[in-house]
PDB file of C-alpha atoms in Angstrom:
ATOM      1  CA  MET A   1      31.084  15.835 -40.114  1.00 75.00           C
ATOM      2  CA  GLU A   2      30.547  12.356 -38.651  1.00 79.00           C
ATOM      3  CA  PRO A   3      31.843  10.569 -41.782  1.00 84.00           C
ATOM      4  CA  LYS A   4      34.820  12.920 -41.679  1.00 87.00           C
ATOM      5  CA  LEU A   5      35.504  11.953 -38.062  1.00 86.00           C
ATOM      6  CA  ARG A   6      35.319   8.265 -38.968  1.00 86.00           C
ATOM      7  CA  ASP A   7      37.719   8.777 -41.890  1.00 86.00           C
ATOM      8  CA  TYR A   8      40.143  10.629 -39.620  1.00 84.00           C
ATOM      9  CA  ILE A   9      40.244   7.763 -37.101  1.00 84.00           C
ATOM     10  CA  GLU A  10      40.423   5.157 -39.891  1.00 84.00           C
ATOM     11  CA  ASN A  11      43.580   6.914 -41.104  1.00 82.00           C
ATOM     12  CA  LEU A  12      45.037   6.820 -37.577  1.00 76.00           C
ATOM     13  CA  PHE A  13      44.610   3.032 -37.559  1.00 77.00           C
ATOM     14  CA  ALA A  14      45.898   2.533 -41.109  1.00 75.00           C
ATOM     15  CA  CYS A  15      49.126   0.928 -39.815  1.00 70.00           C
ATOM     16  CA  ALA A  16      47.461  -1.084 -37.035  1.00 74.00           C
ATOM     17  CA  PRO A  17      47.453  -4.899 -37.345  1.00 73.00           C
ATOM     18  CA  ARG A  18      44.276  -6.520 -38.645  1.00 77.00           C
ATOM     19  CA  THR A  19      43.259  -8.063 -35.335  1.00 78.00           C
ATOM     20  CA  LYS A  20      40.018  -8.212 -33.378  1.00 77.00           C
ATOM     21  CA  GLN A  21      41.544  -6.149 -30.565  1.00 72.00           C
ATOM     22  CA  ALA A  22      42.632  -3.366 -32.927  1.00 77.00           C
ATOM     23  CA  TYR A  23      39.230  -3.343 -34.664  1.00 81.00           C
ATOM     24  CA  GLU A  24      37.307  -3.162 -31.382  1.00 78.00           C
ATOM     25  CA  LEU A  25      39.536  -0.351 -30.094  1.00 78.00           C
ATOM     26  CA  LYS A  26      39.104   1.608 -33.317  1.00 83.00           C
ATOM     27  CA  GLU A  27      35.327   1.240 -33.255  1.00 85.00           C
ATOM     28  CA  GLU A  28      35.209   2.264 -29.591  1.00 83.00           C
ATOM     29  CA  ILE A  29      37.230   5.419 -30.301  1.00 84.00           C
ATOM     30  CA  ILE A  30      35.011   6.230 -33.310  1.00 86.00           C
ATOM     31  CA  ARG A  31      31.856   5.817 -31.235  1.00 85.00           C
ATOM     32  CA  ASN A  32      33.143   7.933 -28.360  1.00 84.00           C
ATOM     33  CA  THR A  33      34.479  10.638 -30.692  1.00 85.00           C
ATOM     34  CA  ILE A  34      31.145  10.960 -32.503  1.00 87.00           C
ATOM     35  CA  GLU A  35      29.336  11.128 -29.153  1.00 85.00           C
ATOM     36  CA  ARG A  36      31.675  13.928 -28.040  1.00 84.00           C
ATOM     37  CA  TYR A  37      31.088  15.757 -31.301  1.00 87.00           C
ATOM     38  CA  GLN A  38      27.325  15.567 -30.809  1.00 88.00           C
ATOM     39  CA  ASP A  39      27.658  16.768 -27.193  1.00 86.00           C
ATOM     40  CA  PHE A  40      29.625  19.823 -28.327  1.00 85.00           C
ATOM     41  CA  LEU A  41      26.962  20.586 -30.946  1.00 88.00           C
ATOM     42  CA  ALA A  42      24.275  20.327 -28.259  1.00 87.00           C
ATOM     43  CA  GLU A  43      26.203  22.895 -26.210  1.00 85.00           C
ATOM     44  CA  GLY A  44      25.820  25.379 -29.059  1.00 86.00           C
ATOM     45  CA  LYS A  45      29.263  25.134 -30.606  1.00 86.00           C
ATOM     46  CA  SER A  46      29.703  25.273 -34.392  1.00 87.00           C
ATOM     47  CA  GLU A  47      30.366  22.185 -36.487  1.00 86.00           C
ATOM     48  CA  GLY A  48      33.984  23.179 -37.118  1.00 86.00           C
ATOM     49  CA  GLU A  49      34.670  23.907 -33.447  1.00 86.00           C
ATOM     50  CA  SER A  50      32.930  20.698 -32.341  1.00 86.00           C
ATOM     51  CA  TYR A  51      34.977  18.723 -34.863  1.00 86.00           C
ATOM     52  CA  ASN A  52      38.284  20.160 -33.632  1.00 85.00           C
ATOM     53  CA  LEU A  53      37.409  19.603 -29.961  1.00 83.00           C
ATOM     54  CA  ALA A  54      36.335  16.003 -30.638  1.00 83.00           C
ATOM     55  CA  ILE A  55      39.608  15.302 -32.480  1.00 80.00           C
ATOM     56  CA  ALA A  56      41.641  16.913 -29.696  1.00 78.00           C
ATOM     57  CA  GLY A  57      39.860  14.655 -27.211  1.00 77.00           C
ATOM     58  CA  ILE A  58      41.323  11.527 -28.815  1.00 74.00           C
ATOM     59  CA  GLY A  59      44.867  12.231 -27.615  1.00 68.00           C
ATOM     60  CA  ASP A  60      48.172  10.630 -28.667  1.00 63.00           C
ATOM     61  CA  ILE A  61      47.429   7.217 -30.152  1.00 69.00           C
ATOM     62  CA  ASN A  62      50.998   6.259 -31.114  1.00 67.00           C
ATOM     63  CA  GLU A  63      51.682   4.212 -27.942  1.00 61.00           C
ATOM     64  CA  LEU A  64      48.426   2.330 -28.322  1.00 65.00           C
ATOM     65  CA  LEU A  65      49.277   1.436 -31.915  1.00 65.00           C
ATOM     66  CA  GLU A  66      52.701   0.155 -30.859  1.00 61.00           C
ATOM     67  CA  ALA A  67      51.103  -1.899 -28.053  1.00 60.00           C
ATOM     68  CA  LEU A  68      48.792  -3.449 -30.641  1.00 59.00           C
ATOM     69  CA  GLY A  69      51.810  -4.538 -32.677  1.00 57.00           C
ATOM     70  CA  ALA A  70      52.180  -1.708 -35.184  1.00 52.00           C
ATOM     71  CA  ALA A  71      55.676  -0.588 -36.089  1.00 48.00           C
ATOM     72  CA  PRO A  72      56.897   2.337 -33.969  1.00 46.00           C
ATOM     73  CA  ILE A  73      56.082   5.611 -35.688  1.00 43.00           C
ATOM     74  CA  ASN A  74      59.145   7.422 -34.367  1.00 43.00           C
ATOM     75  CA  GLU A  75      61.994   4.993 -33.709  1.00 44.00           C
ATOM     76  CA  ARG A  76      64.830   6.508 -31.760  1.00 48.00           C
ATOM     77  CA  LYS A  77      68.190   6.909 -33.495  1.00 53.00           C
ATOM     78  CA  TYR A  78      71.128   6.043 -31.244  1.00 58.00           C
ATOM     79  CA  SER A  79      74.486   7.759 -31.471  1.00 64.00           C
ATOM     80  CA  ASP A  80      77.638   5.847 -32.412  1.00 69.00           C
ATOM     81  CA  GLU A  81      78.879   6.130 -28.816  1.00 72.00           C
ATOM     82  CA  GLU A  82      75.631   4.723 -27.400  1.00 66.00           C
ATOM     83  CA  LEU A  83      75.629   1.875 -29.924  1.00 71.00           C
ATOM     84  CA  SER A  84      79.244   1.039 -29.002  1.00 77.00           C
ATOM     85  CA  VAL A  85      78.367   0.812 -25.287  1.00 74.00           C
ATOM     86  CA  ILE A  86      75.252  -1.263 -26.055  1.00 74.00           C
ATOM     87  CA  LYS A  87      77.180  -3.673 -28.272  1.00 79.00           C
ATOM     88  CA  SER A  88      80.030  -4.076 -25.758  1.00 82.00           C
ATOM     89  CA  ARG A  89      77.668  -4.750 -22.851  1.00 79.00           C
ATOM     90  CA  ASN A  90      75.569  -7.303 -24.703  1.00 81.00           C
ATOM     91  CA  SER A  91      78.667  -9.096 -26.015  1.00 87.00           C
ATOM     92  CA  VAL A  92      79.694  -9.841 -22.421  1.00 88.00           C
ATOM     93  CA  PHE A  93      76.320 -11.452 -21.631  1.00 88.00           C
ATOM     94  CA  LYS A  94      76.355 -13.498 -24.823  1.00 90.00           C
ATOM     95  CA  SER A  95      79.949 -14.665 -24.291  1.00 93.00           C
ATOM     96  CA  ILE A  96      79.191 -15.913 -20.764  1.00 94.00           C
ATOM     97  CA  ALA A  97      76.013 -17.646 -21.971  1.00 93.00           C
ATOM     98  CA  ILE A  98      77.814 -19.406 -24.839  1.00 94.00           C
ATOM     99  CA  ALA A  99      80.589 -20.546 -22.474  1.00 95.00           C
ATOM    100  CA  LEU A 100      78.003 -22.016 -20.086  1.00 94.00           C
ATOM    101  CA  TYR A 101      76.286 -23.864 -22.960  1.00 94.00           C
ATOM    102  CA  ILE A 102      79.600 -25.351 -24.088  1.00 94.00           C
ATOM    103  CA  LEU A 103      80.723 -26.324 -20.568  1.00 94.00           C
ATOM    104  CA  CYS A 104      77.350 -27.654 -19.359  1.00 92.00           C
ATOM    105  CA  VAL A 105      78.346 -31.290 -20.006  1.00 92.00           C
ATOM    106  CA  THR A 106      81.449 -31.082 -17.811  1.00 94.00           C
ATOM    107  CA  PRO A 107      79.601 -31.738 -14.497  1.00 92.00           C
ATOM    108  CA  CYS A 108      78.325 -35.046 -15.921  1.00 90.00           C
ATOM    109  CA  ILE A 109      81.914 -35.997 -16.801  1.00 90.00           C
ATOM    110  CA  ILE A 110      83.367 -34.875 -13.459  1.00 91.00           C
ATOM    111  CA  PHE A 111      80.759 -36.573 -11.271  1.00 87.00           C
ATOM    112  CA  GLY A 112      79.982 -39.485 -13.620  1.00 81.00           C
ATOM    113  CA  GLU A 113      82.043 -42.103 -11.750  1.00 82.00           C
ATOM    114  CA  THR A 114      81.510 -40.827  -8.212  1.00 84.00           C
ATOM    115  CA  SER A 115      79.012 -41.686  -5.484  1.00 81.00           C
ATOM    116  CA  VAL A 116      77.196 -38.382  -6.126  1.00 81.00           C
ATOM    117  CA  GLN A 117      76.796 -38.847  -9.860  1.00 83.00           C
ATOM    118  CA  ASN A 118      73.276 -37.357  -9.756  1.00 85.00           C
ATOM    119  CA  ILE A 119      74.804 -33.943  -9.097  1.00 90.00           C
ATOM    120  CA  GLY A 120      76.241 -33.918 -12.623  1.00 90.00           C
ATOM    121  CA  PRO A 121      72.937 -33.803 -14.588  1.00 90.00           C
ATOM    122  CA  ALA A 122      71.460 -31.375 -12.044  1.00 91.00           C
ATOM    123  CA  LEU A 123      74.370 -28.948 -12.460  1.00 93.00           C
ATOM    124  CA  MET A 124      74.034 -29.326 -16.234  1.00 93.00           C
ATOM    125  CA  PHE A 125      70.394 -28.174 -16.041  1.00 92.00           C
ATOM    126  CA  TYR A 126      71.376 -25.252 -13.800  1.00 93.00           C
ATOM    127  CA  MET A 127      74.112 -24.145 -16.208  1.00 95.00           C
ATOM    128  CA  ILE A 128      71.721 -24.329 -19.164  1.00 94.00           C
ATOM    129  CA  SER A 129      69.049 -22.389 -17.281  1.00 94.00           C
ATOM    130  CA  THR A 130      71.595 -19.738 -16.234  1.00 94.00           C
ATOM    131  CA  ALA A 131      72.842 -19.340 -19.804  1.00 94.00           C
ATOM    132  CA  THR A 132      69.311 -19.032 -21.173  1.00 94.00           C
ATOM    133  CA  GLY A 133      68.394 -16.546 -18.453  1.00 92.00           C
ATOM    134  CA  LEU A 134      71.423 -14.411 -19.334  1.00 92.00           C
ATOM    135  CA  LEU A 135      70.429 -14.336 -23.012  1.00 91.00           C
ATOM    136  CA  ILE A 136      66.863 -13.341 -22.128  1.00 90.00           C
ATOM    137  CA  TYR A 137      68.071 -10.633 -19.746  1.00 89.00           C
ATOM    138  CA  ALA A 138      70.539  -9.329 -22.352  1.00 87.00           C
ATOM    139  CA  LYS A 139      67.861  -9.167 -25.043  1.00 85.00           C
ATOM    140  CA  MET A 140      65.255  -7.445 -22.875  1.00 82.00           C
ATOM    141  CA  THR A 141      67.783  -4.885 -21.553  1.00 81.00           C
ATOM    142  CA  LYS A 142      69.590  -4.420 -24.861  1.00 77.00           C
ATOM    143  CA  PHE A 143      69.180  -0.631 -24.999  1.00 72.00           C
ATOM    144  CA  ILE A 144      69.461   0.029 -21.242  1.00 70.00           C
ATOM    145  CA  PRO A 145      72.661   2.147 -21.564  1.00 62.00           C
ATOM    146  CA  ALA A 146      70.750   4.675 -23.680  1.00 56.00           C
ATOM    147  CA  ILE A 147      67.515   4.763 -21.631  1.00 57.00           C
ATOM    148  CA  GLU A 148      66.708   7.175 -18.824  1.00 56.00           C
ATOM    149  CA  GLU A 149      67.254   5.750 -15.329  1.00 61.00           C
ATOM    150  CA  ALA A 150      63.582   5.618 -14.263  1.00 56.00           C
ATOM    151  CA  ASN A 151      62.519   3.472 -17.211  1.00 62.00           C
ATOM    152  CA  ALA A 152      65.756   1.451 -17.093  1.00 72.00           C
ATOM    153  CA  LYS A 153      64.989   0.208 -13.559  1.00 77.00           C
ATOM    154  CA  LYS A 154      61.548  -1.047 -14.620  1.00 76.00           C
ATOM    155  CA  ILE A 155      62.960  -2.801 -17.675  1.00 78.00           C
ATOM    156  CA  LYS A 156      65.760  -4.420 -15.634  1.00 83.00           C
ATOM    157  CA  ARG A 157      63.295  -5.677 -13.028  1.00 84.00           C
ATOM    158  CA  ARG A 158      60.994  -7.135 -15.672  1.00 83.00           C
ATOM    159  CA  ALA A 159      63.923  -8.760 -17.493  1.00 86.00           C
ATOM    160  CA  LEU A 160      65.291 -10.259 -14.270  1.00 89.00           C
ATOM    161  CA  LEU A 161      61.904 -11.748 -13.364  1.00 88.00           C
ATOM    162  CA  ARG A 162      61.530 -13.228 -16.844  1.00 88.00           C
ATOM    163  CA  ALA A 163      65.066 -14.699 -16.744  1.00 91.00           C
ATOM    164  CA  ILE A 164      64.442 -16.299 -13.327  1.00 92.00           C
ATOM    165  CA  ALA A 165      61.130 -17.759 -14.517  1.00 89.00           C
ATOM    166  CA  VAL A 166      62.671 -19.355 -17.596  1.00 90.00           C
ATOM    167  CA  GLY A 167      65.508 -20.690 -15.448  1.00 91.00           C
ATOM    168  CA  LEU A 168      63.004 -22.351 -13.103  1.00 90.00           C
ATOM    169  CA  TYR A 169      61.135 -23.902 -16.036  1.00 89.00           C
ATOM    170  CA  ILE A 170      64.341 -25.377 -17.465  1.00 90.00           C
ATOM    171  CA  SER A 171      65.700 -26.649 -14.144  1.00 90.00           C
ATOM    172  CA  CYS A 172      62.398 -28.015 -12.766  1.00 87.00           C
ATOM    173  CA  PRO A 173      63.442 -31.700 -13.375  1.00 87.00           C
ATOM    174  CA  THR A 174      66.416 -31.315 -10.986  1.00 89.00           C
ATOM    175  CA  PRO A 175      64.481 -32.279  -7.807  1.00 87.00           C
ATOM    176  CA  CYS A 176      63.601 -35.606  -9.438  1.00 84.00           C
ATOM    177  CA  ILE A 177      67.288 -36.110 -10.322  1.00 85.00           C
ATOM    178  CA  LEU A 178      68.748 -35.074  -6.948  1.00 84.00           C
ATOM    179  CA  LEU A 179      66.218 -36.994  -4.828  1.00 83.00           C
ATOM    180  CA  SER A 180      66.082 -40.151  -6.957  1.00 77.00           C
ATOM    181  CA  GLU A 181      68.413 -42.148  -4.693  1.00 74.00           C
ATOM    182  CA  ILE A 182      67.142 -41.096  -1.265  1.00 75.00           C
ATOM    183  CA  SER A 183      64.008 -41.604   0.821  1.00 72.00           C
ATOM    184  CA  LEU A 184      62.528 -38.262  -0.292  1.00 67.00           C
ATOM    185  CA  VAL A 185      62.160 -39.477  -3.882  1.00 67.00           C
ATOM    186  CA  THR A 186      58.361 -39.636  -3.494  1.00 72.00           C
ATOM    187  CA  LEU A 187      58.306 -35.882  -2.868  1.00 73.00           C
ATOM    188  CA  SER A 188      60.391 -34.980  -5.915  1.00 78.00           C
ATOM    189  CA  PRO A 189      57.343 -34.435  -8.207  1.00 77.00           C
ATOM    190  CA  VAL A 190      55.943 -32.052  -5.586  1.00 76.00           C
ATOM    191  CA  PHE A 191      59.093 -29.910  -5.671  1.00 81.00           C
ATOM    192  CA  MET A 192      59.021 -29.999  -9.476  1.00 83.00           C
ATOM    193  CA  PHE A 193      55.420 -28.736  -9.502  1.00 80.00           C
ATOM    194  CA  LEU A 194      56.340 -26.035  -6.978  1.00 82.00           C
ATOM    195  CA  MET A 195      59.148 -24.802  -9.240  1.00 86.00           C
ATOM    196  CA  ILE A 196      56.791 -24.727 -12.252  1.00 82.00           C
ATOM    197  CA  ALA A 197      54.156 -22.868 -10.231  1.00 80.00           C
ATOM    198  CA  ALA A 198      56.729 -20.367  -8.948  1.00 84.00           C
ATOM    199  CA  ALA A 199      57.954 -19.773 -12.493  1.00 85.00           C
ATOM    200  CA  THR A 200      54.390 -19.216 -13.714  1.00 80.00           C
ATOM    201  CA  VAL A 201      53.684 -16.708 -10.952  1.00 79.00           C
ATOM    202  CA  ILE A 202      56.926 -14.847 -11.747  1.00 83.00           C
ATOM    203  CA  VAL A 203      56.016 -14.675 -15.458  1.00 80.00           C
ATOM    204  CA  ILE A 204      52.618 -13.225 -14.564  1.00 75.00           C
ATOM    205  CA  LEU A 205      54.228 -10.679 -12.239  1.00 75.00           C
ATOM    206  CA  SER A 206      56.741  -9.671 -14.913  1.00 74.00           C
ATOM    207  CA  ASN A 207      53.938  -9.109 -17.416  1.00 67.00           C
ATOM    208  CA  SER A 208      51.881  -7.050 -14.969  1.00 59.00           C
ATOM    209  CA  ASP A 209      54.765  -4.899 -13.741  1.00 52.00           C
ATOM    210  CA  LYS A 210      53.465  -1.906 -15.640  1.00 51.00           C
ATOM    211  CA  SER A 211      51.939   0.956 -13.717  1.00 49.00           C
ATOM    212  CA  TYR A 212      50.344   3.840 -15.573  1.00 46.00           C
ATOM    213  CA  LYS A 213      49.639   7.372 -14.471  1.00 49.00           C
ATOM    214  CA  LYS A 214      47.129   9.354 -16.491  1.00 48.00           C
ATOM    215  CA  THR A 215      48.554  12.642 -17.766  1.00 46.00           C
ATOM    216  CA  ASP A 216      45.369  14.256 -19.087  1.00 47.00           C
ATOM    217  CA  GLU A 217      41.681  13.613 -19.733  1.00 49.00           C
ATOM    218  CA  THR A 218      41.870  12.517 -23.363  1.00 50.00           C
ATOM    219  CA  MET A 219      40.130   9.366 -24.549  1.00 50.00           C
ATOM    220  CA  VAL A 220      43.404   7.525 -25.146  1.00 49.00           C
ATOM    221  CA  GLU A 221      44.699   8.351 -21.652  1.00 52.00           C
ATOM    222  CA  ASN A 222      41.461   7.063 -20.115  1.00 53.00           C
ATOM    223  CA  PHE A 223      41.788   3.858 -22.132  1.00 57.00           C
ATOM    224  CA  LYS A 224      45.414   3.359 -21.025  1.00 52.00           C
ATOM    225  CA  GLU A 225      44.480   3.809 -17.374  1.00 52.00           C
ATOM    226  CA  TRP A 226      41.597   1.321 -17.742  1.00 47.00           C
ATOM    227  CA  SER A 227      43.848  -1.194 -19.547  1.00 52.00           C
ATOM    228  CA  SER A 228      46.497  -0.942 -16.824  1.00 52.00           C
ATOM    229  CA  ARG A 229      43.892  -1.529 -14.084  1.00 53.00           C
ATOM    230  CA  LYS A 230      42.386  -4.468 -15.973  1.00 54.00           C
ATOM    231  CA  GLU A 231      45.823  -6.010 -16.535  1.00 53.00           C
ATOM    232  CA  HIS A 232      46.601  -5.947 -12.809  1.00 53.00           C
ATOM    233  CA  THR A 233      43.237  -7.597 -12.038  1.00 57.00           C
ATOM    234  CA  SER A 234      43.929 -10.274 -14.649  1.00 63.00           C
ATOM    235  CA  ALA A 235      47.392 -10.879 -13.180  1.00 62.00           C
ATOM    236  CA  LEU A 236      45.940 -11.443  -9.715  1.00 66.00           C
ATOM    237  CA  TYR A 237      43.448 -13.940 -11.143  1.00 69.00           C
ATOM    238  CA  LYS A 238      46.221 -15.865 -12.936  1.00 72.00           C
ATOM    239  CA  ILE A 239      48.351 -15.986  -9.794  1.00 72.00           C
ATOM    240  CA  LEU A 240      45.439 -17.371  -7.761  1.00 75.00           C
ATOM    241  CA  VAL A 241      44.749 -19.984 -10.458  1.00 77.00           C
ATOM    242  CA  ALA A 242      48.405 -21.053 -10.419  1.00 74.00           C
ATOM    243  CA  ILE A 243      48.344 -21.376  -6.623  1.00 76.00           C
ATOM    244  CA  LEU A 244      45.072 -23.328  -6.814  1.00 78.00           C
ATOM    245  CA  TRP A 245      46.401 -25.891  -9.287  1.00 75.00           C
ATOM    246  CA  VAL A 246      49.755 -26.414  -7.607  1.00 73.00           C
ATOM    247  CA  THR A 247      47.863 -26.944  -4.320  1.00 75.00           C
ATOM    248  CA  ALA A 248      45.545 -29.447  -5.998  1.00 76.00           C
ATOM    249  CA  SER A 249      48.525 -31.276  -7.514  1.00 73.00           C
ATOM    250  CA  PHE A 250      50.323 -31.306  -4.159  1.00 72.00           C
ATOM    251  CA  VAL A 251      47.276 -32.719  -2.364  1.00 74.00           C
ATOM    252  CA  TYR A 252      46.788 -35.338  -5.100  1.00 71.00           C
ATOM    253  CA  LEU A 253      50.415 -36.500  -4.921  1.00 68.00           C
ATOM    254  CA  TRP A 254      50.404 -36.518  -1.123  1.00 68.00           C
ATOM    255  CA  ILE A 255      47.258 -38.685  -1.006  1.00 69.00           C
ATOM    256  CA  THR A 256      48.628 -40.961  -3.734  1.00 64.00           C
ATOM    257  CA  PHE A 257      51.915 -41.686  -1.965  1.00 64.00           C
ATOM    258  CA  ALA A 258      50.532 -41.637   1.569  1.00 61.00           C
ATOM    259  CA  THR A 259      47.731 -44.129   0.915  1.00 60.00           C
ATOM    260  CA  SER A 260      47.193 -47.300  -1.028  1.00 52.00           C
ATOM    261  CA  PHE A 261      47.431 -47.026  -4.814  1.00 48.00           C
ATOM    262  CA  THR A 262      44.010 -48.666  -5.028  1.00 47.00           C
ATOM    263  CA  THR A 263      42.496 -45.360  -3.906  1.00 52.00           C
ATOM    264  CA  VAL A 264      44.144 -43.278  -6.643  1.00 52.00           C
ATOM    265  CA  ALA A 265      41.016 -43.271  -8.824  1.00 54.00           C
ATOM    266  CA  ALA A 266      39.005 -41.686  -6.043  1.00 57.00           C
ATOM    267  CA  THR A 267      41.540 -38.863  -5.605  1.00 65.00           C
ATOM    268  CA  TRP A 268      40.781 -37.515  -9.101  1.00 68.00           C
ATOM    269  CA  ILE A 269      37.817 -35.731  -7.521  1.00 75.00           C
ATOM    270  CA  ILE A 270      40.410 -33.212  -6.255  1.00 76.00           C
ATOM    271  CA  PHE A 271      40.867 -31.924  -9.809  1.00 73.00           C
ATOM    272  CA  LEU A 272      37.112 -31.659 -10.321  1.00 78.00           C
ATOM    273  CA  ILE A 273      36.938 -29.549  -7.167  1.00 81.00           C
ATOM    274  CA  ALA A 274      39.829 -27.422  -8.474  1.00 79.00           C
ATOM    275  CA  VAL A 275      37.976 -26.810 -11.756  1.00 82.00           C
ATOM    276  CA  ALA A 276      34.863 -25.758  -9.841  1.00 83.00           C
ATOM    277  CA  LEU A 277      36.884 -23.388  -7.644  1.00 83.00           C
ATOM    278  CA  GLN A 278      38.570 -21.868 -10.706  1.00 80.00           C
ATOM    279  CA  GLN A 279      35.195 -21.206 -12.328  1.00 82.00           C
ATOM    280  CA  LEU A 280      33.962 -19.658  -9.080  1.00 83.00           C
ATOM    281  CA  MET A 281      36.997 -17.346  -8.952  1.00 79.00           C
ATOM    282  CA  LYS A 282      36.453 -16.364 -12.583  1.00 79.00           C
ATOM    283  CA  ALA A 283      32.808 -15.539 -11.900  1.00 79.00           C
ATOM    284  CA  ILE A 284      33.788 -13.396  -8.901  1.00 78.00           C
ATOM    285  CA  PHE A 285      36.441 -11.493 -10.871  1.00 72.00           C
ATOM    286  CA  ASP A 286      34.051 -10.958 -13.799  1.00 71.00           C
ATOM    287  CA  TYR A 287      31.395  -9.643 -11.399  1.00 68.00           C
ATOM    288  CA  VAL A 288      33.844  -7.254  -9.722  1.00 67.00           C
ATOM    289  CA  GLU A 289      35.175  -6.055 -13.095  1.00 61.00           C
ATOM    290  CA  ALA A 290      31.657  -5.473 -14.417  1.00 60.00           C
ATOM    291  CA  GLY A 291      30.869  -3.329 -11.382  1.00 57.00           C
ATOM    292  CA  LYS A 292      33.764  -0.948 -12.008  1.00 53.00           C
TER     293      LYS A 292
END
């Protein structure tokens, strides 16, 4: 029966991508299924009954396959009315985004010959970032009109976070532009790094905004719950790393501009300390994860 169990699970993964993650998951499910089968035999159950119980213990694997990158097994078919609403809604987002892309040069023209000419390029960056954010939000929420409200809220929140993050990445040079003619110019790289760090944290939060509630005791449900918990731990680690490096960069820039440039070489030790702290955090997280 064990070869039969392996063949059954191999068939389940027939459409899965040929990746290390998919292979390791498949082998883990095979190992656990065979162990369950042997446990049922040890309890005195027949081979046929043990086989059926072991198979039932696997659970619904379709969502896992889709998460691994396999094509959805049962794609939803939308009605003509739903498709019309979806198309109309997304056309509005795309139209506004295209208009912003076309008009983004106008601030440079309007403010080009004035005393505040730096505002022009800054507004151009903001218009481009807004347009890009709208396109990202529209794409990620494309089928919102046909999705139940509970899931729609989660998707909207994740899409909004991703759009804001991309907008911050695109517009991060604006502090250097706006502060280039005033006494705060030395701090402009600090604000740029802060915007990049904020965007990175938001991206991490948008990726980890997935809670999971186990519905039964099947192997797949246990794996989903474990994956969700691990993803949240990984997100926390990434956020702390982002905060660490933006702090190190801030301290480096502050020392550089506040002291003589002859001491810049000595300040590089800050980054060595940051690397050591990152490795320490990684070791702590690995230790905590191993203990779970």
